[in-house]
XYZ file of C-alpha atoms in Angstrom:
369
model
C -22.058 -65.196 -38.312
C -21.353 -63.411 -35.078
C -18.981 -60.463 -35.025
C -17.222 -59.012 -32.054
C -16.043 -55.467 -31.538
C -12.317 -54.833 -31.546
C -10.907 -55.397 -28.082
C -8.492 -52.512 -28.378
C -10.805 -49.808 -26.988
C -11.113 -51.152 -23.413
C -7.415 -51.870 -22.830
C -6.470 -48.427 -24.147
C -8.967 -46.581 -21.948
C -7.853 -48.107 -18.663
C -4.226 -46.950 -18.786
C -5.298 -43.416 -19.724
C -7.570 -43.224 -16.683
C -5.046 -44.665 -14.274
C -2.097 -42.665 -15.592
C -3.716 -39.235 -15.999
C -4.565 -38.708 -12.320
C -1.100 -39.168 -10.761
C 0.563 -37.228 -13.586
C -1.845 -34.310 -13.207
C -1.444 -34.294 -9.430
C 2.325 -34.359 -9.786
C 2.181 -31.436 -12.198
C -0.037 -29.457 -9.832
C 2.263 -30.208 -6.902
C 5.260 -29.109 -8.946
C 3.572 -25.822 -9.914
C 2.562 -25.149 -6.331
C 6.050 -25.935 -5.101
C 7.590 -23.557 -7.607
C 5.083 -20.845 -6.684
C 5.865 -21.282 -2.982
C 9.602 -21.156 -3.626
C 9.254 -18.010 -5.704
C 7.077 -16.410 -3.036
C 9.581 -17.323 -0.322
C 12.476 -15.940 -2.350
C 10.567 -12.754 -3.117
C 9.616 -12.122 0.507
C 13.095 -13.001 1.783
C 14.773 -10.845 -0.842
C 12.500 -7.882 -0.094
C 13.176 -8.212 3.635
C 16.936 -8.205 3.016
C 16.671 -5.183 0.710
C 14.577 -3.324 3.272
C 17.043 -3.991 6.085
C 19.895 -2.880 3.830
C 18.111 0.339 2.900
C 17.327 1.058 6.540
C 21.021 0.680 7.341
C 21.957 2.980 4.461
C 19.352 5.547 5.551
C 20.646 5.621 9.131
C 24.404 5.219 8.635
C 25.154 7.037 5.363
C 24.429 10.441 3.901
C 25.828 13.903 4.489
C 26.422 12.912 8.117
C 27.780 9.374 8.364
C 27.583 7.168 11.432
C 29.847 4.193 12.046
C 28.283 0.886 13.033
C 30.075 0.776 16.442
C 28.844 4.305 17.222
C 25.335 3.373 16.168
C 25.350 0.346 18.459
C 26.653 2.460 21.350
C 23.956 5.087 20.748
C 21.252 2.428 20.778
C 22.745 1.142 24.010
C 22.178 4.529 25.640
C 25.590 6.140 25.303
C 25.577 9.827 24.388
C 27.891 10.862 21.576
C 27.828 14.649 21.065
C 26.132 15.493 17.799
C 25.791 11.933 16.616
C 23.253 10.884 19.252
C 20.871 13.702 18.372
C 21.164 13.152 14.620
C 20.553 9.423 14.937
C 17.777 9.395 17.522
C 15.926 12.537 16.459
C 16.393 12.554 12.677
C 17.879 9.573 10.889
C 16.366 6.672 12.836
C 12.846 8.137 13.209
C 12.707 8.951 9.510
C 13.868 5.452 8.567
C 11.416 3.675 10.875
C 8.561 6.019 9.964
C 9.220 5.547 6.255
C 9.135 1.764 6.599
C 5.878 1.810 8.575
C 4.129 4.294 6.280
C 5.279 2.448 3.174
C 4.033 -0.865 4.567
C 0.649 0.693 5.346
C 0.251 2.180 1.875
C 1.486 -1.007 0.196
C -0.950 -3.205 2.120
C -3.768 -0.754 1.400
C -2.983 -0.871 -2.310
C -3.003 -4.686 -2.270
C -6.475 -4.717 -0.681
C -7.928 -2.204 -3.136
C -6.368 -3.961 -6.125
C -7.717 -7.387 -5.156
C -11.148 -6.039 -4.226
C -11.681 -3.800 -7.235
C -9.798 -6.002 -9.717
C -8.415 -2.923 -11.425
C -4.717 -2.023 -11.815
C -5.517 1.647 -11.167
C -7.219 0.936 -7.841
C -5.285 2.735 -5.106
C -6.046 5.123 -2.241
C -4.789 8.016 -4.369
C -7.120 7.539 -7.331
C -10.067 6.476 -5.200
C -9.890 9.679 -3.199
C -9.031 8.014 0.120
C -5.761 9.898 0.552
C -7.383 13.129 -0.610
C -10.267 12.664 1.814
C -7.842 11.983 4.654
C -5.914 15.134 3.766
C -9.129 17.186 3.686
C -10.152 15.783 7.075
C -6.799 16.642 8.628
C -6.753 20.181 7.251
C -10.380 20.671 8.337
C -9.462 19.669 11.889
C -6.719 22.296 11.939
C -8.600 25.079 10.157
C -12.069 24.662 11.678
C -11.328 23.295 15.142
C -7.759 24.491 15.720
C -6.759 20.916 16.511
C -3.174 20.199 15.444
C -1.338 16.988 16.201
C -3.739 14.294 17.382
C -6.670 16.348 16.103
C -5.288 16.243 12.559
C -4.719 12.506 12.892
C -8.319 11.932 13.954
C -9.522 14.224 11.160
C -7.495 12.237 8.622
C -8.999 8.948 9.806
C -12.534 10.352 9.647
C -11.949 11.921 6.242
C -10.568 8.707 4.798
C -13.458 6.616 6.111
C -16.090 9.088 4.887
C -14.502 9.051 1.452
C -14.449 5.255 1.454
C -18.148 5.211 2.330
C -18.987 7.576 -0.526
C -16.975 5.508 -3.001
C -18.700 2.318 -1.864
C -22.114 3.970 -2.224
C -21.313 4.970 -5.791
C -20.020 1.463 -6.515
C -23.185 -0.232 -5.318
C -25.397 2.177 -7.254
C -23.450 1.748 -10.493
C -24.635 -0.158 -13.557
C -22.784 -3.310 -12.465
C -24.388 -3.381 -9.041
C -26.775 -6.140 -10.082
C -23.790 -8.472 -10.326
C -22.871 -8.032 -6.663
C -20.755 -5.576 -4.787
C -17.491 -7.020 -6.005
C -18.382 -6.807 -9.671
C -19.713 -3.313 -9.127
C -16.500 -2.232 -7.510
C -14.623 -3.511 -10.520
C -16.464 -1.140 -12.851
C -15.358 2.253 -14.024
C -17.908 3.836 -11.675
C -15.539 3.501 -8.740
C -12.561 5.049 -10.512
C -14.613 7.988 -11.808
C -16.218 8.539 -8.391
C -12.841 8.400 -6.678
C -11.294 10.915 -9.071
C -14.245 13.265 -8.566
C -14.023 12.987 -4.773
C -10.269 13.542 -4.844
C -10.821 16.707 -6.885
C -13.442 17.938 -4.410
C -11.071 17.221 -1.533
C -8.349 19.287 -3.211
C -10.781 22.180 -3.652
C -11.754 21.959 0.023
C -8.125 21.970 1.141
C -7.334 24.933 -1.105
C -10.272 26.864 0.342
C -9.424 26.056 3.956
C -5.786 27.099 3.736
C -6.825 30.631 2.760
C -7.939 31.261 6.334
C -4.848 29.874 8.067
C -2.144 31.948 9.694
C 1.466 31.721 8.641
C 2.432 29.039 11.155
C -0.522 26.747 10.386
C -0.072 27.347 6.671
C 3.512 26.113 6.889
C 2.351 23.037 8.807
C -0.267 22.228 6.174
C 2.155 22.855 3.299
C 4.683 20.398 4.718
C 2.045 17.864 5.701
C 0.130 17.845 2.397
C 3.319 17.331 0.396
C 4.079 14.149 2.323
C 7.206 14.561 4.401
C 9.103 12.293 6.770
C 10.566 15.427 8.323
C 7.583 15.299 10.694
C 8.691 11.911 12.000
C 8.705 11.795 15.781
C 8.664 8.846 18.117
C 5.134 9.809 19.172
C 3.846 9.633 15.591
C 5.785 6.438 14.962
C 4.366 4.789 18.072
C 0.804 5.724 17.122
C 1.235 4.405 13.573
C 2.938 1.224 14.813
C 0.070 0.512 17.212
C -2.422 1.007 14.397
C -0.493 -1.380 12.140
C -0.291 -4.034 14.852
C -4.084 -4.220 14.636
C -4.690 -3.409 10.968
C -2.044 -5.502 9.203
C -3.266 -8.868 10.569
C -6.828 -7.830 9.671
C -5.652 -6.864 6.209
C -3.931 -10.217 5.769
C -7.044 -12.133 6.807
C -9.320 -10.105 4.542
C -6.893 -10.348 1.616
C -6.780 -14.136 1.971
C -10.573 -14.355 2.271
C -10.894 -12.521 -1.060
C -8.910 -15.202 -2.909
C -12.038 -17.047 -4.202
C -13.221 -13.798 -5.803
C -10.247 -14.035 -8.193
C -12.147 -16.899 -9.854
C -15.185 -14.715 -10.507
C -18.240 -13.777 -8.455
C -20.383 -16.717 -9.589
C -17.763 -19.364 -8.882
C -16.872 -17.690 -5.581
C -20.513 -17.942 -4.496
C -20.554 -21.562 -5.612
C -17.596 -22.242 -3.333
C -19.456 -20.710 -0.414
C -17.501 -17.437 -0.349
C -19.150 -14.072 0.188
C -17.106 -11.572 -1.863
C -19.542 -8.713 -1.159
C -18.943 -8.840 2.599
C -15.205 -9.295 2.307
C -15.030 -6.599 -0.366
C -16.640 -4.105 1.995
C -14.287 -5.175 4.801
C -11.288 -4.791 2.496
C -12.349 -1.285 1.549
C -12.729 -0.308 5.209
C -9.414 -1.828 6.318
C -7.618 -0.397 3.275
C -9.047 3.038 4.019
C -7.921 2.768 7.645
C -4.386 1.800 6.592
C -4.091 4.648 4.097
C -5.675 7.119 6.504
C -3.379 6.114 9.380
C -0.253 6.552 7.260
C -1.581 9.821 5.849
C -2.382 11.090 9.337
C 1.194 10.426 10.429
C 3.205 11.765 7.506
C 0.829 13.176 4.924
C -0.311 11.746 1.584
C 2.762 10.040 0.111
C 1.603 10.021 -3.485
C 1.328 6.823 -5.521
C 3.113 4.508 -3.069
C 0.144 2.122 -3.080
C -0.086 2.357 -6.863
C 3.609 1.527 -7.244
C 3.811 -1.224 -4.649
C 1.150 -3.641 -5.894
C 2.267 -4.161 -9.535
C 5.923 -4.332 -8.499
C 5.085 -6.942 -5.858
C 3.096 -9.004 -8.353
C 6.006 -8.886 -10.762
C 8.310 -10.291 -8.093
C 5.872 -13.031 -7.044
C 5.049 -14.150 -10.568
C 1.642 -12.512 -10.647
C 0.447 -14.070 -7.374
C -1.325 -11.509 -5.135
C 0.549 -11.144 -1.858
C -0.211 -8.578 0.798
C 3.122 -9.091 2.655
C 5.022 -8.582 -0.606
C 3.087 -5.387 -1.359
C 3.721 -4.102 2.174
C 7.449 -4.816 1.895
C 7.669 -3.186 -1.537
C 5.861 -0.130 -0.187
C 8.311 0.083 2.707
C 11.291 -0.230 0.336
C 9.899 2.516 -1.924
C 9.357 5.032 0.875
C 12.687 4.376 2.642
C 14.547 4.746 -0.667
C 12.566 7.853 -1.642
C 13.219 9.463 1.743
C 16.957 8.790 1.490
C 17.083 10.304 -1.999
C 14.930 13.256 -0.934
C 17.385 14.025 1.868
C 20.647 13.304 0.070
C 20.033 13.784 -3.659
C 20.640 17.547 -3.589
C 23.303 18.620 -1.063
C 21.902 21.021 1.485
C 18.297 20.573 0.271
C 15.719 18.242 1.798
C 12.839 17.589 -0.558
C 9.485 16.270 0.683
C 9.413 12.514 0.228
C 6.014 12.682 -1.446
C 7.482 14.649 -4.343
C 9.766 11.764 -5.304
C 7.086 9.081 -4.889
C 4.718 11.194 -6.979
C 7.345 11.680 -9.675
C 7.934 7.922 -9.805
C 4.236 7.021 -9.701
C 2.936 9.373 -12.388
C 4.591 7.546 -15.334
C 3.444 4.193 -13.947
C -0.126 5.468 -13.669
C -0.074 6.608 -17.297
C 1.320 3.231 -18.385
C -1.354 1.343 -16.452
C -4.006 3.645 -17.905
C -2.829 2.888 -21.438
C -2.870 -0.842 -20.713
C -6.335 -0.647 -19.216
C -7.965 1.770 -21.666
C -9.847 -1.032 -23.387
C -11.602 -1.821 -20.112
C -11.887 1.718 -18.786
């Protein structure tokens, strides 16, 4: 007697194979569409908020400017009192704050994606501290204010970045590639140590400064938009025209590293090379902003997690740059208008806002750190 197997298995298998593919693709397309819509809304919303804050910063405050007067001033008409306040104080501070915030925010996005650590920022990695030490060294040792301090800040930031990278590659995780090494606690500890050394160097150098230079350093190291001039703004804008597109390209090239070093290599990516490039570009961004207006504390640290919250956890360098710009413009407005008759350094407010966030991130990350 011949027996046959039940015919039910073959008919059931075919529909599952033919139906699973289109359904899965549709689900993936739906998720991607929702992610794109959320990203578009986040970027559009941040742009609108930034424009609104810029308008508030320029038009409102202890000295208010009407929109028609503002338009006339931009058109070249001189209005006694108002023209000077707008063109030499309010507008430069607003534009400078937006540019510096964008630079710090983009720098924070690069460091966060490269190091894969929520505490990764130019502040904790010593980049801002190294830039500050370089600027003060240029003034104290070479009597080079202005452009000399800017060059010193760039050199100091890059030297610090090189030291941090050297420590990262020599750490215990270095055998897993540069990217995995940079994700270890070695980088954070090295950055904190370098930042402390930079603070000691600055403190030692200021002892030999005269009263005028000491006042310049005091204002600069606190992070103040009161130094905003069209010359500084132009220099920073030219730097960002070059650095921001580079930062965007490097940030996008690091996307495969989010899947892990092994899988990234399997896909043909080279996270070590792009990680080094990200560190260099991020250091240049932070150093350029620091050279212009001083070390605005914790802007990079604040911008990246806030941007990821708005984009649903998707890393986005434009979102981080916009959030950084919003933070600095808002902080500068509050620093100028919060206490009548008193103008606080902008860096004091960003530092006050960033310190609790840093402690919260540290508590969340203590299992890994």
